[in-house]
Amino acid sequence: MPPHGVALAPNAGDYGVSFLADTSAKVFVAGHSGMVGSAVHRRLAALGFTNIVGRTHAELDLTCQPAVDKFFEAERPRYVILAAAKVGGLHASSAAPAEFMTVNLRITTNVLAAARRCGAVRKLLYLASSAIYAEDAPQPIPESALLSGPPAPGNEWYAIPKIVGIKMCQAYRAELGMNAIVATPNNLYGPRDPFPPEKSHVIPALIRRFHHAKATGAAEVVVWGSGAQLREFTHADDLADAVVLLMEKYSGHEHVNVGSGQEVTVRELAETVREVVGYEGRVVWDTSRPDGVARRVLDSSKMRAMGWEPKVELRDGLKKLYESYLRDGAMNNVKA
């Protein structure tokens, strides 16, 4: 019997076919060049999948419904992993709220509609985000906390399209019988995490800032807030493992949280990044700046009940991310 609250797919897969045994099937990874999509692509390739399809934005604009329809009609993938999204930190979404709302809503509606119409898709997995949960959600946050309150201020421009995506998958399942499932990861990091100041999340922002200070000999690095807030970080490779497991085992109506359980304060995170980068100056905490939500950790017991366990320790993941940052030319560009 499956664990309580976990709906397993029949015969470990749909239509009597295990996803992991269907390695010759065409799998469309939307957003394959991004942090999450590239991790999923690498994992599928390592598992022996031979027909993984991806398109860059220049090749396929997912916000254009006719282009998406044409792609699905021509390619007819059997599986779809929807990792494409317009992403960025709080500053990025607050600076362009209309763009974040419009782009993410269009991507979701276009891909779901085209996947349904083409008639070839057996299963679709949509990537949501922990930003969907209310600021005062219980900790650790269970899946049932969805819509218990509004998202944290500033997060709504990204969170609301993600909530719509979850509900659209549920609606397509209820009305049209489409096997659409949803994974909801917490704060992610890993290779291809964007580093530009206007786009980056907390980890790449800290790496960039400490590297800049080290390269220029700055005496101190200023970090916003008190550093007391607690955060959970999950490596993209661990999320990719969870995606594969969900494609293999899960066909439930409810979204599934995916969080590492590795909870640290932002102060501890900054200190670890400082050590990884090798910066020896001072860290100054600007307490005039807001901390944001005091704690945000997911209840991922549903995911763990399926056998998923994260493998990448935070320090190891940060080391590899800094190495990739250096490989991508940071030594020749020390702009903060």
mmCIF file of C-alpha atoms in Angstrom:
data_model
loop_
_atom_site.group_PDB
_atom_site.id
_atom_site.type_symbol
_atom_site.label_atom_id
_atom_site.label_comp_id
_atom_site.label_asym_id
_atom_site.label_seq_id
_atom_site.Cartn_x
_atom_site.Cartn_y
_atom_site.Cartn_z
ATOM 1 C CA MET A 1 0.000 0.000 0.000
ATOM 2 C CA PRO A 2 1.301 3.499 -0.763
ATOM 3 C CA PRO A 3 1.886 5.893 2.137
ATOM 4 C CA HIS A 4 -1.156 7.911 3.215
ATOM 5 C CA GLY A 5 -1.824 10.821 0.846
ATOM 6 C CA VAL A 6 0.418 9.485 -1.919
ATOM 7 C CA ALA A 7 -1.354 8.379 -5.100
ATOM 8 C CA LEU A 8 0.954 6.111 -7.037
ATOM 9 C CA ALA A 9 0.618 5.651 -10.775
ATOM 10 C CA PRO A 10 -0.677 2.209 -11.826
ATOM 11 C CA ASN A 11 2.116 -0.297 -12.371
ATOM 12 C CA ALA A 12 4.581 2.441 -11.394
ATOM 13 C CA GLY A 13 3.698 4.284 -14.583
ATOM 14 C CA ASP A 14 0.812 5.275 -16.773
ATOM 15 C CA TYR A 15 -0.808 3.059 -19.389
ATOM 16 C CA GLY A 16 0.982 0.112 -17.811
ATOM 17 C CA VAL A 17 4.396 1.525 -18.829
ATOM 18 C CA SER A 18 7.024 2.579 -16.319
ATOM 19 C CA PHE A 19 8.488 6.003 -17.104
ATOM 20 C CA LEU A 20 11.981 4.736 -16.278
ATOM 21 C CA ALA A 21 11.514 1.786 -18.621
ATOM 22 C CA ASP A 22 10.274 4.014 -21.443
ATOM 23 C CA THR A 23 13.698 5.431 -22.274
ATOM 24 C CA SER A 24 13.134 5.607 -26.029
ATOM 25 C CA ALA A 25 10.038 7.803 -25.601
ATOM 26 C CA LYS A 26 10.220 11.458 -26.547
ATOM 27 C CA VAL A 27 10.513 13.716 -23.484
ATOM 28 C CA PHE A 28 10.091 17.453 -23.921
ATOM 29 C CA VAL A 29 11.958 19.410 -21.232
ATOM 30 C CA ALA A 30 10.626 22.950 -21.497
ATOM 31 C CA GLY A 31 13.320 25.259 -20.194
ATOM 32 C CA HIS A 32 16.116 22.753 -20.806
ATOM 33 C CA SER A 33 18.822 25.432 -20.820
ATOM 34 C CA GLY A 34 17.910 26.857 -17.402
ATOM 35 C CA MET A 35 19.082 25.751 -13.986
ATOM 36 C CA VAL A 36 16.273 23.262 -13.309
ATOM 37 C CA GLY A 37 15.683 22.160 -16.883
ATOM 38 C CA SER A 38 19.359 21.471 -17.516
ATOM 39 C CA ALA A 39 19.568 19.417 -14.312
ATOM 40 C CA VAL A 40 16.564 17.354 -15.411
ATOM 41 C CA HIS A 41 18.078 16.947 -18.884
ATOM 42 C CA ARG A 42 21.368 15.704 -17.397
ATOM 43 C CA ARG A 43 19.566 13.253 -15.138
ATOM 44 C CA LEU A 44 17.426 11.820 -17.929
ATOM 45 C CA ALA A 45 20.458 11.421 -20.177
ATOM 46 C CA ALA A 46 22.334 9.634 -17.374
ATOM 47 C CA LEU A 47 19.369 7.263 -16.994
ATOM 48 C CA GLY A 48 19.571 6.315 -20.666
ATOM 49 C CA PHE A 49 16.783 8.409 -22.182
ATOM 50 C CA THR A 50 17.639 8.771 -25.858
ATOM 51 C CA ASN A 51 14.981 11.133 -27.188
ATOM 52 C CA ILE A 52 15.095 14.240 -24.993
ATOM 53 C CA VAL A 53 13.798 17.325 -26.791
ATOM 54 C CA GLY A 54 14.564 20.904 -25.844
ATOM 55 C CA ARG A 55 14.185 24.273 -27.512
ATOM 56 C CA THR A 56 15.836 27.591 -26.730
ATOM 57 C CA HIS A 57 13.705 30.709 -26.499
ATOM 58 C CA ALA A 58 15.003 31.750 -29.928
ATOM 59 C CA GLU A 59 13.819 28.430 -31.354
ATOM 60 C CA LEU A 60 10.455 28.331 -29.585
ATOM 61 C CA ASP A 61 8.718 31.209 -27.828
ATOM 62 C CA LEU A 62 6.531 29.496 -25.257
ATOM 63 C CA THR A 63 4.487 32.674 -24.801
ATOM 64 C CA CYS A 64 3.262 32.382 -28.418
ATOM 65 C CA GLN A 65 0.350 29.929 -28.598
ATOM 66 C CA PRO A 66 0.517 29.243 -32.376
ATOM 67 C CA ALA A 67 4.236 28.447 -32.115
ATOM 68 C CA VAL A 68 3.657 26.121 -29.157
ATOM 69 C CA ASP A 69 0.771 24.383 -30.939
ATOM 70 C CA LYS A 70 2.910 23.875 -34.035
ATOM 71 C CA PHE A 71 5.743 22.420 -31.966
ATOM 72 C CA PHE A 72 3.513 19.908 -30.193
ATOM 73 C CA GLU A 73 1.795 18.893 -33.428
ATOM 74 C CA ALA A 74 5.163 18.231 -35.065
ATOM 75 C CA GLU A 75 7.038 16.633 -32.153
ATOM 76 C CA ARG A 76 4.222 14.842 -30.299
ATOM 77 C CA PRO A 77 6.166 14.161 -27.077
ATOM 78 C CA ARG A 78 5.023 11.373 -24.790
ATOM 79 C CA TYR A 79 6.171 13.145 -21.628
ATOM 80 C CA VAL A 80 6.474 16.839 -20.773
ATOM 81 C CA ILE A 81 8.443 18.435 -17.946
ATOM 82 C CA LEU A 82 7.537 22.103 -17.709
ATOM 83 C CA ALA A 83 10.528 23.812 -16.081
ATOM 84 C CA ALA A 84 10.402 26.962 -18.220
ATOM 85 C CA ALA A 85 9.579 30.201 -16.412
ATOM 86 C CA LYS A 86 10.599 33.797 -16.073
ATOM 87 C CA VAL A 87 12.542 33.774 -12.820
ATOM 88 C CA GLY A 88 14.465 36.231 -10.686
ATOM 89 C CA GLY A 89 14.863 37.572 -7.201
ATOM 90 C CA LEU A 90 12.459 39.825 -5.348
ATOM 91 C CA HIS A 91 13.930 42.946 -6.931
ATOM 92 C CA ALA A 92 13.478 41.569 -10.441
ATOM 93 C CA SER A 93 9.833 40.608 -10.014
ATOM 94 C CA SER A 94 8.987 43.843 -8.190
ATOM 95 C CA ALA A 95 10.603 45.883 -10.955
ATOM 96 C CA ALA A 96 8.632 44.125 -13.715
ATOM 97 C CA PRO A 97 5.418 42.757 -12.188
ATOM 98 C CA ALA A 98 3.369 42.842 -15.393
ATOM 99 C CA GLU A 99 6.072 41.007 -17.312
ATOM 100 C CA PHE A 100 6.460 38.314 -14.630
ATOM 101 C CA MET A 101 2.706 37.768 -14.455
ATOM 102 C CA THR A 102 2.124 37.764 -18.211
ATOM 103 C CA VAL A 103 5.075 35.633 -19.292
ATOM 104 C CA ASN A 104 4.571 32.940 -16.664
ATOM 105 C CA LEU A 105 0.821 32.722 -17.202
ATOM 106 C CA ARG A 106 1.239 32.454 -20.966
ATOM 107 C CA ILE A 107 3.907 29.749 -20.734
ATOM 108 C CA THR A 108 1.704 27.634 -18.480
ATOM 109 C CA THR A 109 -1.543 28.034 -20.394
ATOM 110 C CA ASN A 110 0.086 27.564 -23.799
ATOM 111 C CA VAL A 111 2.006 24.412 -22.911
ATOM 112 C CA LEU A 112 -0.882 22.761 -21.068
ATOM 113 C CA ALA A 113 -3.342 23.502 -23.865
ATOM 114 C CA ALA A 114 -1.006 22.308 -26.619
ATOM 115 C CA ALA A 115 -0.044 19.164 -24.690
ATOM 116 C CA ARG A 116 -3.710 18.310 -24.286
ATOM 117 C CA ARG A 117 -4.626 19.028 -27.913
ATOM 118 C CA CYS A 118 -1.810 17.061 -29.520
ATOM 119 C CA GLY A 119 -3.133 13.828 -27.997
ATOM 120 C CA ALA A 120 0.264 12.188 -27.535
ATOM 121 C CA VAL A 121 1.225 13.324 -24.014
ATOM 122 C CA ARG A 122 0.847 10.612 -21.380
ATOM 123 C CA LYS A 123 2.099 12.640 -18.455
ATOM 124 C CA LEU A 124 3.079 16.237 -17.715
ATOM 125 C CA LEU A 125 4.958 17.552 -14.692
ATOM 126 C CA TYR A 126 4.731 21.241 -13.844
ATOM 127 C CA LEU A 127 7.317 22.976 -11.637
ATOM 128 C CA ALA A 128 5.764 25.399 -9.154
ATOM 129 C CA SER A 129 7.535 27.217 -6.293
ATOM 130 C CA SER A 130 7.362 27.587 -2.516
ATOM 131 C CA ALA A 131 6.561 31.275 -3.171
ATOM 132 C CA ILE A 132 2.939 30.097 -3.499
ATOM 133 C CA TYR A 133 2.569 29.836 0.274
ATOM 134 C CA ALA A 134 1.359 32.573 2.588
ATOM 135 C CA GLU A 135 3.799 34.571 4.661
ATOM 136 C CA ASP A 136 2.226 33.229 7.877
ATOM 137 C CA ALA A 137 1.919 29.608 6.715
ATOM 138 C CA PRO A 138 2.624 26.964 9.383
ATOM 139 C CA GLN A 139 6.214 25.714 9.536
ATOM 140 C CA PRO A 140 7.225 23.318 8.099
ATOM 141 C CA ILE A 141 4.727 24.160 5.347
ATOM 142 C CA PRO A 142 2.427 21.311 4.280
ATOM 143 C CA GLU A 143 0.844 21.102 0.828
ATOM 144 C CA SER A 144 -2.528 21.784 2.460
ATOM 145 C CA ALA A 145 -1.407 25.352 3.274
ATOM 146 C CA LEU A 146 -1.960 26.411 -0.346
ATOM 147 C CA LEU A 147 -4.399 29.357 -0.507
ATOM 148 C CA SER A 148 -4.446 29.705 3.278
ATOM 149 C CA GLY A 149 -3.473 33.343 2.755
ATOM 150 C CA PRO A 150 -1.826 35.704 0.252
ATOM 151 C CA PRO A 151 1.808 35.246 -0.777
ATOM 152 C CA ALA A 152 4.446 37.352 0.955
ATOM 153 C CA PRO A 153 4.511 40.982 -0.266
ATOM 154 C CA GLY A 154 6.647 41.295 -3.380
ATOM 155 C CA ASN A 155 6.390 37.582 -4.178
ATOM 156 C CA GLU A 156 2.891 37.784 -5.629
ATOM 157 C CA TRP A 157 3.969 38.640 -9.179
ATOM 158 C CA TYR A 158 5.746 35.274 -9.443
ATOM 159 C CA ALA A 159 3.633 33.312 -6.970
ATOM 160 C CA ILE A 160 0.189 33.965 -8.436
ATOM 161 C CA PRO A 161 1.034 32.542 -11.897
ATOM 162 C CA LYS A 162 2.489 29.492 -10.142
ATOM 163 C CA ILE A 163 -0.719 29.049 -8.121
ATOM 164 C CA VAL A 164 -2.680 29.320 -11.354
ATOM 165 C CA GLY A 165 -0.413 26.644 -12.852
ATOM 166 C CA ILE A 166 -1.171 24.251 -9.995
ATOM 167 C CA LYS A 167 -4.898 24.847 -10.324
ATOM 168 C CA MET A 168 -4.774 24.486 -14.110
ATOM 169 C CA CYS A 169 -3.105 21.088 -13.781
ATOM 170 C CA GLN A 170 -5.827 20.061 -11.346
ATOM 171 C CA ALA A 171 -8.532 21.402 -13.671
ATOM 172 C CA TYR A 172 -7.127 19.598 -16.712
ATOM 173 C CA ARG A 173 -7.011 16.411 -14.642
ATOM 174 C CA ALA A 174 -10.571 16.809 -13.312
ATOM 175 C CA GLU A 175 -12.290 17.862 -16.527
ATOM 176 C CA LEU A 176 -10.154 16.401 -19.289
ATOM 177 C CA GLY A 177 -8.493 13.393 -17.661
ATOM 178 C CA MET A 178 -4.982 14.695 -18.311
ATOM 179 C CA ASN A 179 -2.269 13.174 -16.107
ATOM 180 C CA ALA A 180 -0.761 16.484 -14.986
ATOM 181 C CA ILE A 181 1.196 16.562 -11.727
ATOM 182 C CA VAL A 182 3.003 19.333 -9.860
ATOM 183 C CA ALA A 183 6.274 19.532 -7.909
ATOM 184 C CA THR A 184 6.782 22.499 -5.566
ATOM 185 C CA PRO A 185 10.453 23.038 -4.682
ATOM 186 C CA ASN A 186 11.853 25.442 -2.118
ATOM 187 C CA ASN A 187 14.817 27.772 -2.716
ATOM 188 C CA LEU A 188 16.942 26.232 -5.454
ATOM 189 C CA TYR A 189 20.548 26.681 -6.474
ATOM 190 C CA GLY A 190 22.986 24.992 -8.819
ATOM 191 C CA PRO A 191 24.720 25.283 -12.196
ATOM 192 C CA ARG A 192 23.192 27.892 -14.507
ATOM 193 C CA ASP A 193 21.675 29.813 -11.593
ATOM 194 C CA PRO A 194 21.647 33.351 -13.051
ATOM 195 C CA PHE A 195 24.275 35.689 -11.583
ATOM 196 C CA PRO A 196 23.385 39.099 -13.096
ATOM 197 C CA PRO A 197 22.452 41.566 -10.308
ATOM 198 C CA GLU A 198 18.987 42.200 -11.714
ATOM 199 C CA LYS A 199 18.079 38.494 -11.864
ATOM 200 C CA SER A 200 19.895 36.612 -9.153
ATOM 201 C CA HIS A 201 18.574 34.941 -6.016
ATOM 202 C CA VAL A 202 20.310 35.042 -2.638
ATOM 203 C CA ILE A 203 23.036 32.420 -3.227
ATOM 204 C CA PRO A 204 24.355 33.690 -6.578
ATOM 205 C CA ALA A 205 24.011 37.260 -5.264
ATOM 206 C CA LEU A 206 26.205 36.436 -2.268
ATOM 207 C CA ILE A 207 28.760 34.605 -4.425
ATOM 208 C CA ARG A 208 28.970 37.535 -6.815
ATOM 209 C CA ARG A 209 29.252 40.058 -3.977
ATOM 210 C CA PHE A 210 31.945 38.196 -2.034
ATOM 211 C CA HIS A 211 33.902 37.457 -5.206
ATOM 212 C CA HIS A 212 33.784 41.112 -6.206
ATOM 213 C CA ALA A 213 35.028 42.140 -2.755
ATOM 214 C CA LYS A 214 37.849 39.593 -2.882
ATOM 215 C CA ALA A 215 38.893 40.614 -6.401
ATOM 216 C CA THR A 216 38.892 44.342 -5.589
ATOM 217 C CA GLY A 217 40.321 44.109 -2.068
ATOM 218 C CA ALA A 218 37.228 45.594 -0.426
ATOM 219 C CA ALA A 219 37.409 45.696 3.382
ATOM 220 C CA GLU A 220 33.785 44.717 3.928
ATOM 221 C CA VAL A 221 30.676 43.272 2.321
ATOM 222 C CA VAL A 222 27.264 44.617 3.280
ATOM 223 C CA VAL A 223 24.391 42.146 3.420
ATOM 224 C CA TRP A 224 20.761 43.190 3.866
ATOM 225 C CA GLY A 225 18.873 42.350 7.064
ATOM 226 C CA SER A 226 19.888 40.782 10.343
ATOM 227 C CA GLY A 227 20.723 37.358 8.894
ATOM 228 C CA ALA A 228 18.502 35.687 11.476
ATOM 229 C CA GLN A 229 15.877 34.455 9.016
ATOM 230 C CA LEU A 230 15.845 30.702 8.329
ATOM 231 C CA ARG A 231 15.889 29.308 4.822
ATOM 232 C CA GLU A 232 15.960 25.867 3.187
ATOM 233 C CA PHE A 233 18.036 25.333 0.050
ATOM 234 C CA THR A 234 17.798 22.436 -2.400
ATOM 235 C CA HIS A 235 20.312 21.677 -5.137
ATOM 236 C CA ALA A 236 18.940 21.468 -8.680
ATOM 237 C CA ASP A 237 20.395 17.966 -9.093
ATOM 238 C CA ASP A 238 18.406 16.769 -6.077
ATOM 239 C CA LEU A 239 15.269 18.327 -7.538
ATOM 240 C CA ALA A 240 15.966 16.511 -10.822
ATOM 241 C CA ASP A 241 16.021 13.216 -8.909
ATOM 242 C CA ALA A 242 12.663 14.132 -7.362
ATOM 243 C CA VAL A 243 11.210 14.988 -10.785
ATOM 244 C CA VAL A 244 12.208 11.588 -12.152
ATOM 245 C CA LEU A 245 10.742 9.821 -9.119
ATOM 246 C CA LEU A 246 7.463 11.709 -9.450
ATOM 247 C CA MET A 247 7.264 10.889 -13.155
ATOM 248 C CA GLU A 248 7.755 7.245 -12.258
ATOM 249 C CA LYS A 249 5.597 6.904 -9.155
ATOM 250 C CA TYR A 250 3.143 9.743 -8.656
ATOM 251 C CA SER A 251 -0.182 10.543 -10.281
ATOM 252 C CA GLY A 252 -1.966 12.437 -7.542
ATOM 253 C CA HIS A 253 -4.183 15.515 -7.667
ATOM 254 C CA GLU A 254 -2.269 17.480 -5.027
ATOM 255 C CA HIS A 255 1.068 19.182 -5.643
ATOM 256 C CA VAL A 256 4.117 17.698 -3.895
ATOM 257 C CA ASN A 257 6.638 19.716 -1.854
ATOM 258 C CA VAL A 258 10.327 19.148 -2.587
ATOM 259 C CA GLY A 259 12.701 20.553 0.024
ATOM 260 C CA SER A 260 16.078 19.354 1.265
ATOM 261 C CA GLY A 261 15.360 19.820 4.959
ATOM 262 C CA GLN A 262 18.766 21.585 5.201
ATOM 263 C CA GLU A 263 17.700 24.687 7.121
ATOM 264 C CA VAL A 264 20.220 27.467 7.792
ATOM 265 C CA THR A 265 20.098 31.099 8.822
ATOM 266 C CA VAL A 266 21.007 33.623 6.157
ATOM 267 C CA ARG A 267 23.928 34.615 8.417
ATOM 268 C CA GLU A 268 25.199 31.003 8.364
ATOM 269 C CA LEU A 269 24.711 30.885 4.603
ATOM 270 C CA ALA A 270 26.665 34.113 4.090
ATOM 271 C CA GLU A 271 29.500 32.856 6.282
ATOM 272 C CA THR A 272 29.689 29.608 4.313
ATOM 273 C CA VAL A 273 29.734 31.481 0.995
ATOM 274 C CA ARG A 274 32.450 33.801 2.348
ATOM 275 C CA GLU A 275 34.582 30.770 3.258
ATOM 276 C CA VAL A 276 33.984 29.050 -0.081
ATOM 277 C CA VAL A 277 34.953 32.190 -2.012
ATOM 278 C CA GLY A 278 37.954 32.838 0.254
ATOM 279 C CA TYR A 279 37.059 36.401 1.190
ATOM 280 C CA GLU A 280 38.796 37.518 4.386
ATOM 281 C CA GLY A 281 37.173 40.888 4.999
ATOM 282 C CA ARG A 282 34.278 41.827 7.280
ATOM 283 C CA VAL A 283 30.599 41.055 6.794
ATOM 284 C CA VAL A 284 28.366 43.967 7.806
ATOM 285 C CA TRP A 285 24.646 43.374 8.349
ATOM 286 C CA ASP A 286 22.419 46.280 7.327
ATOM 287 C CA THR A 287 19.580 45.846 9.813
ATOM 288 C CA SER A 288 17.737 48.838 8.357
ATOM 289 C CA ARG A 289 16.798 46.506 5.507
ATOM 290 C CA PRO A 290 13.939 44.011 5.922
ATOM 291 C CA ASP A 291 14.553 40.354 6.726
ATOM 292 C CA GLY A 292 11.498 39.115 4.885
ATOM 293 C CA VAL A 293 9.734 35.972 6.082
ATOM 294 C CA ALA A 294 11.289 34.760 9.356
ATOM 295 C CA ARG A 295 11.257 31.091 8.398
ATOM 296 C CA ARG A 296 10.383 29.137 5.266
ATOM 297 C CA VAL A 297 10.846 25.381 5.261
ATOM 298 C CA LEU A 298 8.704 22.834 3.452
ATOM 299 C CA ASP A 299 7.125 19.717 4.849
ATOM 300 C CA SER A 300 8.462 17.270 2.261
ATOM 301 C CA SER A 301 7.331 14.098 4.015
ATOM 302 C CA LYS A 302 5.130 13.167 1.054
ATOM 303 C CA MET A 303 8.135 13.269 -1.279
ATOM 304 C CA ARG A 304 10.327 11.370 1.149
ATOM 305 C CA ALA A 305 7.636 8.697 1.547
ATOM 306 C CA MET A 306 8.233 7.902 -2.116
ATOM 307 C CA GLY A 307 11.897 7.196 -1.408
ATOM 308 C CA TRP A 308 13.495 10.542 -2.272
ATOM 309 C CA GLU A 309 16.460 11.742 -0.244
ATOM 310 C CA PRO A 310 18.602 14.786 -1.146
ATOM 311 C CA LYS A 311 22.268 13.976 -1.696
ATOM 312 C CA VAL A 312 24.042 17.315 -2.177
ATOM 313 C CA GLU A 313 25.283 18.951 1.031
ATOM 314 C CA LEU A 314 25.009 22.740 0.991
ATOM 315 C CA ARG A 315 28.746 23.457 1.313
ATOM 316 C CA ASP A 316 29.599 20.998 -1.463
ATOM 317 C CA GLY A 317 26.957 22.499 -3.711
ATOM 318 C CA LEU A 318 28.224 26.014 -3.037
ATOM 319 C CA LYS A 319 31.802 24.979 -3.885
ATOM 320 C CA LYS A 320 30.713 23.564 -7.223
ATOM 321 C CA LEU A 321 28.588 26.612 -7.973
ATOM 322 C CA TYR A 322 31.500 28.970 -7.284
ATOM 323 C CA GLU A 323 33.729 26.854 -9.514
ATOM 324 C CA SER A 324 31.192 27.175 -12.329
ATOM 325 C CA TYR A 325 30.996 30.923 -11.704
ATOM 326 C CA LEU A 326 34.757 31.169 -12.155
ATOM 327 C CA ARG A 327 34.666 29.022 -15.295
ATOM 328 C CA ASP A 328 32.042 31.324 -16.793
ATOM 329 C CA GLY A 329 34.417 34.268 -16.720
ATOM 330 C CA ALA A 330 33.927 35.916 -13.335
ATOM 331 C CA MET A 331 37.666 36.499 -13.000
ATOM 332 C CA ASN A 332 37.462 38.878 -15.946
ATOM 333 C CA ASN A 333 34.355 40.676 -14.709
ATOM 334 C CA VAL A 334 34.408 41.915 -11.136
ATOM 335 C CA LYS A 335 31.395 44.231 -11.345
ATOM 336 C CA ALA A 336 29.219 43.968 -8.210
#
